[in-house]
Amino acid sequence: MKELFLDLSMGAAGDMLSAALLELCSNREETVGELNSMGIPGIKYELIPVLSCGITGSHMKVSYYNGEEGGAEQENHIPCRGLKDVEKITNSLNISDKLKAQVMDIYRIIAEAECEVHGREMENIHFHELGTMDALADICAVCYLMDKLKPEHISATPIRLGGGTVQCAHGLMPVPAPATAVIIKNMPSYAGDIEKEMCTPTGAALIKYFVMDFGQMPEMRVEAVGYGMGSRLFTSRPNCLRAMLGEVRENVVELCCNVDDMSPEAVGFLLERLMEEGALDAWYECVGMKKFRPGVIISCLCRQGERDKMLKLIFKHSSTIGVRETVCRRYVLKRGEEIVESQYGSVRVKCSKGWGVERRKAEFEDLARIARENDLSLSDIKI
C-alpha cells in the first residue's frame, strides 16, 4: 500500500506541506508549472532551495502581483474574504471538480472554527489572514499535489503547536491561535519547547482533512523523502515538515457475522452497500446453523480506518446482534491500467506486478461491449 507519512515535529503550515509534497514529485519544475497553470489570480509559485542546519530542502514561495503588465510583487494581505468570495475564485480555477470540492471542504473546516470562535453564522464569517491569496494558494497546491501523488493512506506524528503569543487580525492571541485550537480538536498535539506559533490554522485544517492516523512512523519501505522549509529560521534545528512516501505492509480487518433470518434480497443489498462505501471485498457463505436452520456467514474485508463505518452498515442492514473481527496481513501486487488500441477500438487493460510476477488482463466490460457490437464470443476477441 502506498503510504504518505508526515513528520509534524516542527509544526504544520500550508507552504511547508506543499513544499514537502512537491519534493516528492519526480519532475519538480514541471509540477511547479502545473501549479501556476491552475490560474489563481495574480499568484505565482516558486520552489526555492533552502539549506537549514545542514539539511537541504525547499521553500514554497508564493508571490502576488497586482495584475498589471509588468506590475510589481505585492504583499498577499489583500482585503479579507468570505466563504462565497473564496468559492467564486475556486470555481474559476483550471482544476478538476474533485479538487475544487476539496478546497472548499478545507475552507469550511476553517469557517466552522471561526464561527465557533466569534459566535457568528457561516455567511457572516470573514477570513482575514486566511482570506489572503497566499492562503488560497497553499490550500490549492496541497490538494493538487495530494491528488498527483495519490497516497492510499496518510499518517502523521502528533502536531507541535508551539507556545507564546501570535499577532492576529483581532490582536495579540495565545498560541495556538483560537481558530487553530478549535480545528485541532480530536487530533493529538503538544506545545513543545519553542515559544513561537508552529501550527497555523491553514496547516491545521490541511492536516485535519488529509491525515487518517496519528502515531509513530509505520514500518515502511521509503521511496522518496521531501523537506518543506518554513520561513522562520532556527539556529539549533531545521524548521521543516518532512514527508516520506513509500510502501507499507497493509493490515486489513475481516468482519464476519452469522445470520439465519434474512432474505436473499436483504443479504444482497447489504453486500452492495458495503462495496459502495469502500469495502475491499464483501461476500457470503451458506452454512448450517443451530436448530438445523440454513443460514449465511456475511463477511466484509476493509481497511482498519474504515472498520467503524462498515460495522455501522452491517448492524444497520442486517439482523445480526454481534460481529467478529480478525486483523489480517494483506499482500498485494501493484495495480494500474493502460489503454490499448486494438482492431475493435480502445480497450482498458488492467496491469499488476510485484513479487516477481507481472500480469495483464483486458477489462471484462470492454470485452463484453466488443462481443455484443461485433456478434462475437468472448474467446474470439484477441487483444
PDB file of C-alpha atoms in Angstrom, residues 123 162 206 252 327 330 336 352 379:
ATOM      1  CA  GLU A 123     -22.434  33.583   5.968  1.00  0.00           C
ATOM      2  CA  GLY A 162       4.357  25.937  19.879  1.00  0.00           C
ATOM      3  CA  LEU A 206      -4.990  20.617   5.892  1.00  0.00           C
ATOM      4  CA  VAL A 252      -6.832  -5.202   6.956  1.00  0.00           C
ATOM      5  CA  VAL A 327      -6.944  -8.476  11.747  1.00  0.00           C
ATOM      6  CA  ARG A 330      -2.578  -8.322   3.211  1.00  0.00           C
ATOM      7  CA  GLY A 336      -2.505   0.098 -12.780  1.00  0.00           C
ATOM      8  CA  SER A 352      -0.415  -5.810 -11.890  1.00  0.00           C
ATOM      9  CA  SER A 379     -12.967 -16.218 -26.726  1.00  0.00           C
TER      10      SER A 379
END
